[in-house]
mmCIF file of C-alpha atoms in Angstrom:
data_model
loop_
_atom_site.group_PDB
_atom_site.id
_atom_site.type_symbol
_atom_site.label_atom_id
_atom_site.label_comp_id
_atom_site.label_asym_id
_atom_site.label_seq_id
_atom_site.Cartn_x
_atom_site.Cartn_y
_atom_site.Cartn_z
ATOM 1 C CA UNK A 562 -4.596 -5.338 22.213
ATOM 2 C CA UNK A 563 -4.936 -2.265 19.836
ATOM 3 C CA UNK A 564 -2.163 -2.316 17.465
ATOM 4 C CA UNK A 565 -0.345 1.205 16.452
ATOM 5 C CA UNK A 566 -2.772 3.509 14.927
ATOM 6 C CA UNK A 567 -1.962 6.257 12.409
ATOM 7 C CA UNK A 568 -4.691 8.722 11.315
ATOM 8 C CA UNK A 569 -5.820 9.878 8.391
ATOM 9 C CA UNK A 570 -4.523 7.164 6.293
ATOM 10 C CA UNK A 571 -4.590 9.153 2.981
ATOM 11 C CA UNK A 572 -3.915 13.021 2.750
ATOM 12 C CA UNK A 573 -3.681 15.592 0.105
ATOM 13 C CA UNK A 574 -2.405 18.789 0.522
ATOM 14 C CA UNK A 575 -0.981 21.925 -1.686
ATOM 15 C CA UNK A 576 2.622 23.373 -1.811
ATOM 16 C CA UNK A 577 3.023 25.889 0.960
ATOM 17 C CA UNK A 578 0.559 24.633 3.728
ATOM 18 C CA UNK A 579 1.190 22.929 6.344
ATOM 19 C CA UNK A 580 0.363 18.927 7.938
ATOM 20 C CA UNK A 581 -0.653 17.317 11.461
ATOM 21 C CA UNK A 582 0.007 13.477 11.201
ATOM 22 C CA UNK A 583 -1.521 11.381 14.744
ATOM 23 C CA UNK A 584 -0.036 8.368 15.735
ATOM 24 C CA UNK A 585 -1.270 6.320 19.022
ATOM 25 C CA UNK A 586 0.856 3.985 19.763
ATOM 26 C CA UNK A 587 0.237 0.326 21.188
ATOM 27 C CA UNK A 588 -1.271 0.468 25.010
ATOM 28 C CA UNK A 589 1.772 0.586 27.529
ATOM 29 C CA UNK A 590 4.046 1.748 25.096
ATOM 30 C CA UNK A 591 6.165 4.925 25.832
ATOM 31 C CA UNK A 592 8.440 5.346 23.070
ATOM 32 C CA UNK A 593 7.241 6.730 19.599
ATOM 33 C CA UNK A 594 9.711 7.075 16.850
ATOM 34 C CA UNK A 595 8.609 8.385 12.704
ATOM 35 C CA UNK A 596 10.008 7.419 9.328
ATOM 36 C CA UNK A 597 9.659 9.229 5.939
ATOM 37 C CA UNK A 598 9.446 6.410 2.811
ATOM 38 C CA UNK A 599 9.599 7.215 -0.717
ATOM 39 C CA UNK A 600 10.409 5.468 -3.598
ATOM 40 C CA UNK A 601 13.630 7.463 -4.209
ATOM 41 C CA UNK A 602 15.003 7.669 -0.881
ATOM 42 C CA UNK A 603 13.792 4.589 0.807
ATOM 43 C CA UNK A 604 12.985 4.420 4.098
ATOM 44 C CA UNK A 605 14.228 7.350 6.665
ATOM 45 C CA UNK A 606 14.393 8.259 10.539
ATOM 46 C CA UNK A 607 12.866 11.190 11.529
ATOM 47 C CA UNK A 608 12.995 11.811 15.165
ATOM 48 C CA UNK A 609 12.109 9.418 18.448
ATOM 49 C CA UNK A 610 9.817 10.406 21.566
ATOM 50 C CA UNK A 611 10.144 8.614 24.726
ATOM 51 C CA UNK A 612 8.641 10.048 27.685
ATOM 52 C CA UNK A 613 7.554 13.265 25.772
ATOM 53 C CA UNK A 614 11.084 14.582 24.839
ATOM 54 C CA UNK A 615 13.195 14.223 22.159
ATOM 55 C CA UNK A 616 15.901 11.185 22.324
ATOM 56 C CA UNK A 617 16.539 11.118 18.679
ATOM 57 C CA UNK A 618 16.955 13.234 15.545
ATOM 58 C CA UNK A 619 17.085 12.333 11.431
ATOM 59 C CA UNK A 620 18.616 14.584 9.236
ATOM 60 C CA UNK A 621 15.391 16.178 7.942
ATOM 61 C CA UNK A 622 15.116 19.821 8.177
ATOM 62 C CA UNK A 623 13.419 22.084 10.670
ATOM 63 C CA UNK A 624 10.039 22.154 8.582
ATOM 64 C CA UNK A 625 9.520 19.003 10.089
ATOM 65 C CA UNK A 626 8.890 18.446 13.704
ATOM 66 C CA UNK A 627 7.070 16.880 16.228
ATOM 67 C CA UNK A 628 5.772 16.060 20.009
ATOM 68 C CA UNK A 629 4.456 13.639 22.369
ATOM 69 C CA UNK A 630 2.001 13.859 24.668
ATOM 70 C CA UNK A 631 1.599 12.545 28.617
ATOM 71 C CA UNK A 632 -0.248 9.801 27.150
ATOM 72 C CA UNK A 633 2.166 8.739 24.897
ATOM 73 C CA UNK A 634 0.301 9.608 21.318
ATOM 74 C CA UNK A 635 2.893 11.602 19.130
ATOM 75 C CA UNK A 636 1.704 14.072 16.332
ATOM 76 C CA UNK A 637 4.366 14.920 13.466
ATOM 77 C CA UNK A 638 3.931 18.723 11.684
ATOM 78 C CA UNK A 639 5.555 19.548 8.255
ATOM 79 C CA UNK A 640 5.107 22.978 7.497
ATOM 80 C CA UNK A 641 5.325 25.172 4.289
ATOM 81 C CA UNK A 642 5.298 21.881 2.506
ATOM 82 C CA UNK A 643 7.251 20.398 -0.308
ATOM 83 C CA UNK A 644 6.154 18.381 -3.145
ATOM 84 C CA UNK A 645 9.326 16.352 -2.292
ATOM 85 C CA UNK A 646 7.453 15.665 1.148
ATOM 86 C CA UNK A 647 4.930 13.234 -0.337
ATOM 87 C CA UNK A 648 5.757 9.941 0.952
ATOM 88 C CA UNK A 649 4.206 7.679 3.216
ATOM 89 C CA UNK A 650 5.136 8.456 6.637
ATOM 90 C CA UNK A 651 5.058 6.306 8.980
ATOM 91 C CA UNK A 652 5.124 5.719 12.894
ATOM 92 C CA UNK A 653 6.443 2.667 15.182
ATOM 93 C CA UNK A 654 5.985 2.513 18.678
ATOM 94 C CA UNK A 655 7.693 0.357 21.430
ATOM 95 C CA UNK A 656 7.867 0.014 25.293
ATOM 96 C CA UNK A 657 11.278 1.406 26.000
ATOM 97 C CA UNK A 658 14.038 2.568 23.772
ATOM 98 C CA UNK A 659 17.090 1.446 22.335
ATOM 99 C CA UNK A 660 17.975 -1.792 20.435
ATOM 100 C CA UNK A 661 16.233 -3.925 22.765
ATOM 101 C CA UNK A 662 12.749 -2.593 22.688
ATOM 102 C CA UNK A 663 10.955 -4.522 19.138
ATOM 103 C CA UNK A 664 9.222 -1.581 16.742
ATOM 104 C CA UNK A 665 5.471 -2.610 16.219
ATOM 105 C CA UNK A 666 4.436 0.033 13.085
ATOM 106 C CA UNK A 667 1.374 1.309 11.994
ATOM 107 C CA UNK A 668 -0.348 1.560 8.583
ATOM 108 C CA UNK A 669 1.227 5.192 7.886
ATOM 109 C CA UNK A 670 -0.178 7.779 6.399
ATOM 110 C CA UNK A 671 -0.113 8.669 2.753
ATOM 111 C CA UNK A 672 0.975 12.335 2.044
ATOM 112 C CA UNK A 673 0.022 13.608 -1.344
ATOM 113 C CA UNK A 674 1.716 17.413 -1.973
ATOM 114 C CA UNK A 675 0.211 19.020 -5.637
ATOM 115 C CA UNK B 575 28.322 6.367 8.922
ATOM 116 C CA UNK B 576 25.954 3.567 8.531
ATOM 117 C CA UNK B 577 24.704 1.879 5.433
ATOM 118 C CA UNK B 578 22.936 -1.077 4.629
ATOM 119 C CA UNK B 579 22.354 -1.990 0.920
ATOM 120 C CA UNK B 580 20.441 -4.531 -0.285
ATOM 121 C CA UNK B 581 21.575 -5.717 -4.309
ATOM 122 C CA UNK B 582 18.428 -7.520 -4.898
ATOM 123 C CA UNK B 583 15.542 -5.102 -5.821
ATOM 124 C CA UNK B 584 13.188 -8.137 -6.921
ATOM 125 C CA UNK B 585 13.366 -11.586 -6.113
ATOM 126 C CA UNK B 586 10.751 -14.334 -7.046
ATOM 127 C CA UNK B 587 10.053 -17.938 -5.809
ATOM 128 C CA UNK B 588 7.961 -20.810 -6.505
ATOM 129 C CA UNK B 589 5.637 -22.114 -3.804
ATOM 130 C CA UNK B 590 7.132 -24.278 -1.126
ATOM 131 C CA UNK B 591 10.376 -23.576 -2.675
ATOM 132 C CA UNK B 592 13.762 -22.145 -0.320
ATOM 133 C CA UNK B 593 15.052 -18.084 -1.530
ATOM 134 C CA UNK B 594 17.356 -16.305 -0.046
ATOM 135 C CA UNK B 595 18.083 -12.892 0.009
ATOM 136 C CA UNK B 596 20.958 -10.996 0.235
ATOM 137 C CA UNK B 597 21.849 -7.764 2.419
ATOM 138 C CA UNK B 598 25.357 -6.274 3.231
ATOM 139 C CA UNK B 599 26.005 -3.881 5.889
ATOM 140 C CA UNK B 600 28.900 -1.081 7.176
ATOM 141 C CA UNK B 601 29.275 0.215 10.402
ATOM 142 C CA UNK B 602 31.950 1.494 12.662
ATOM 143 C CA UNK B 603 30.383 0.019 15.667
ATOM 144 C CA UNK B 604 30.826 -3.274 17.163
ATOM 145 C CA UNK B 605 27.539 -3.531 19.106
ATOM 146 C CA UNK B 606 24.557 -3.064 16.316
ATOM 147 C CA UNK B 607 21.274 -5.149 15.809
ATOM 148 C CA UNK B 608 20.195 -6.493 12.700
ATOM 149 C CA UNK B 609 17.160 -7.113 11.321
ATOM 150 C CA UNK B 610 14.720 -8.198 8.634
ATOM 151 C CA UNK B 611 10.912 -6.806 8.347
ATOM 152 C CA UNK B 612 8.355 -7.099 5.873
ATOM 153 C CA UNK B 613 6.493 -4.686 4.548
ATOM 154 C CA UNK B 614 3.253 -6.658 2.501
ATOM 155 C CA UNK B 615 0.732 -4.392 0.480
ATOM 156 C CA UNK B 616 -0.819 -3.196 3.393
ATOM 157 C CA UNK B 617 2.122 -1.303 4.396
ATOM 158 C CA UNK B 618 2.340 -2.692 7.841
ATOM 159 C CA UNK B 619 6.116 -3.033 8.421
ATOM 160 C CA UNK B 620 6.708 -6.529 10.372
ATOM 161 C CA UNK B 621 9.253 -7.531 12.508
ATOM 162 C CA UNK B 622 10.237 -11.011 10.171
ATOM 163 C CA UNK B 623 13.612 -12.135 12.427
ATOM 164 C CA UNK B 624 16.566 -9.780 14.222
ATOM 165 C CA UNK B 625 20.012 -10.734 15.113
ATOM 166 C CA UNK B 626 22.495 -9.087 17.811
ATOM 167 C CA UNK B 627 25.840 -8.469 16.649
ATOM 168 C CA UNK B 628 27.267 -9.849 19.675
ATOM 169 C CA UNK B 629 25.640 -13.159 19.288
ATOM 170 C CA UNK B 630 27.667 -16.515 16.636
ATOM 171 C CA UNK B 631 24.965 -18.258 16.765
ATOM 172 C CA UNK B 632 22.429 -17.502 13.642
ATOM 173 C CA UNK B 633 18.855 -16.681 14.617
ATOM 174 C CA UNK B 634 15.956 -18.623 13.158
ATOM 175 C CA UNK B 635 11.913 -17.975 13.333
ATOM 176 C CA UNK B 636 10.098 -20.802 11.979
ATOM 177 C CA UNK B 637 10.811 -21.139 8.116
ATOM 178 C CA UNK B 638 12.855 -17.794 8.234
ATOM 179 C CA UNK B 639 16.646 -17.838 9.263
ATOM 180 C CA UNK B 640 19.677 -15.856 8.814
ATOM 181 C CA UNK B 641 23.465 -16.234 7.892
ATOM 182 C CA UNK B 642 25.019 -13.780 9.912
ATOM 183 C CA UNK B 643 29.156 -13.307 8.657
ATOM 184 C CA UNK B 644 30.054 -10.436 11.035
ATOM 185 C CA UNK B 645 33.798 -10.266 9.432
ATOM 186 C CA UNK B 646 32.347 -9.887 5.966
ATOM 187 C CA UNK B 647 29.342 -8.021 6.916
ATOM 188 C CA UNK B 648 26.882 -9.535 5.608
ATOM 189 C CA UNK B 649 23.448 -10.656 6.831
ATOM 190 C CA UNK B 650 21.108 -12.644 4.502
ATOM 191 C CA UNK B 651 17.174 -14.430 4.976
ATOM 192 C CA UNK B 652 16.768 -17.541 4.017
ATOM 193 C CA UNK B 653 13.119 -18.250 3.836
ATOM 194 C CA UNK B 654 11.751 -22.076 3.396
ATOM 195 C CA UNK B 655 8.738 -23.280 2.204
ATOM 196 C CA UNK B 656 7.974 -20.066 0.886
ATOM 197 C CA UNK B 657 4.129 -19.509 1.155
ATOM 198 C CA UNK B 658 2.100 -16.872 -0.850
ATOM 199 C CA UNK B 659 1.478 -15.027 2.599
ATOM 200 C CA UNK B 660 5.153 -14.087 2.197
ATOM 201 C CA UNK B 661 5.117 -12.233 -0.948
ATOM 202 C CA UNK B 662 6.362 -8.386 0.276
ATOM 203 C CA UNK B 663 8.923 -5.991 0.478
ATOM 204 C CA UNK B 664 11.748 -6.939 2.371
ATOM 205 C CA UNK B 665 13.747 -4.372 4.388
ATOM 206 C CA UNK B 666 17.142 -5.203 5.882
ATOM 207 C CA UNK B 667 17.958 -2.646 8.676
ATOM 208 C CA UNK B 668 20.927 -1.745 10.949
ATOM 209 C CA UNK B 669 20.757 -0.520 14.066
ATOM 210 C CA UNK B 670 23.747 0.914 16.203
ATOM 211 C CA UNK B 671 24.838 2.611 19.219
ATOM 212 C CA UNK B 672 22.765 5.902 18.068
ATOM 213 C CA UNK B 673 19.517 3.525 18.147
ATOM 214 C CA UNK B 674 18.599 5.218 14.969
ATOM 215 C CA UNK B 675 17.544 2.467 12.353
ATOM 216 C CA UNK B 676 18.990 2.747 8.992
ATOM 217 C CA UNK B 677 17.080 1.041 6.126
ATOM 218 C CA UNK B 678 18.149 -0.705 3.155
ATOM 219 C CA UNK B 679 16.284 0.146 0.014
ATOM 220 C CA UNK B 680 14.447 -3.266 0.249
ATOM 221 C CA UNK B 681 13.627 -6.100 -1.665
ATOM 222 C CA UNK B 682 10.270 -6.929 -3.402
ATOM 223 C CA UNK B 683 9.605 -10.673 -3.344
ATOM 224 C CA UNK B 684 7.341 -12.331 -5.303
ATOM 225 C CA UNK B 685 5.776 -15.987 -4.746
ATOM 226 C CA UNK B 686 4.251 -17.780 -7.535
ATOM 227 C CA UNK B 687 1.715 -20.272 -6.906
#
């Protein structure tokens, strides 16, 4: 089975524009949730998709959103980017939600803002 | 709120040798899941061992195990027979009622052959 897939791995953008991150998420698995890391903050929640809506929401501001589609695969858009938003972001997926459900994560994607 | 902090920011080991490392926690709630992942150089995060709050009984995978002390909040790995595979970051995590995880800034282990 295909493990969690995050495309592109590496990314560099300039101050101002805006990002599409892609994550597909294991086969059978509806729930999609993100995570900002950087060296400074550590790791962070960003928002979870199950069933293409919404269940969950970090403390990130509204630059930063997202959606998931029928077939599960999420996207993740940061607009009028931040140098602060270079990090490696990063996307688990699981078959339900909640506590019970184990995260399998991809390889993330490295965001570079100059 | 939650927090999970993690006082260790590099450990190191000899091969075949027994570390453990250490990871406190706070939370209001009194159902929560705790866990450990790994995160080698590849980035991959890895589910290493989790614990429910609910549950005495310490959970073990293989050569990794936990010491779960729910009173004193504290939730530490023990890994044995460390291997050179297990050289990583370590991430301690908490997750509550809100299902949102919350991270602990990690710990970066090093094995030495």
């Amino acid at each position: 089975k295909a493990g969690v897939t995050q495309t592109p791995r590496y990314l560099i953008k300039t101050r101002g524009q805006q990002v599409t991150l892609s994550c597909s998420p294991i086969s059978g698995h509806r729930s999609v949730s993100w995570y900002q890391q950087t060296p400074g903050q550590g790791l962070q929640f960003l928002f979870e998709y199950f069933s293409e809506t919404q269940r969950n929401k970090g403390n990130f501001p509204g630059r930063f959103s997202g959606r998931q589609f029928s077939n599960s695969r999420s996207e993740m858009n940061v607009s009028t980017l931040e140098l602060g938003d270079s990090a490696l972001y990063l996307c688990a997926s699981s078959t339900g939600t909640g506590r019970h459900s184990p995260l399998h994560f991809g390889n993330g994607t490295r965001l570079t803002v100059t | 709120a939650q927090t999970v902090t993690q006082s260790q920011p590099e450990m190191s080991v000899q091969e075949a040798e027994t570390v453990t490392l250490s990871c406190t926690y706070d939370t209001s709630e009194s159902d929560y899941y705790l866990f450990w992942y790994k995160q080698p150089p590849s980035r991959q995060m890895i589910l290493v061992i989790r614990q429910e709050a609910y549950k005495q009984q310490n959970a073990t995978e293989n050569r990794f195990s936990v010491n779960f002390q729910k009173a004193a909040k504290s939730f530490s790995l023990k890994i044995s027979d460390s291997q050179l595979g297990d050289a990583a970051m370590y991430f301690c995590v908490n997750q509550g009622g809100s299902e949102k995880l919350v991270f602990g800034k990690g710990t970066k282990l090093t094995v030495n052959p």
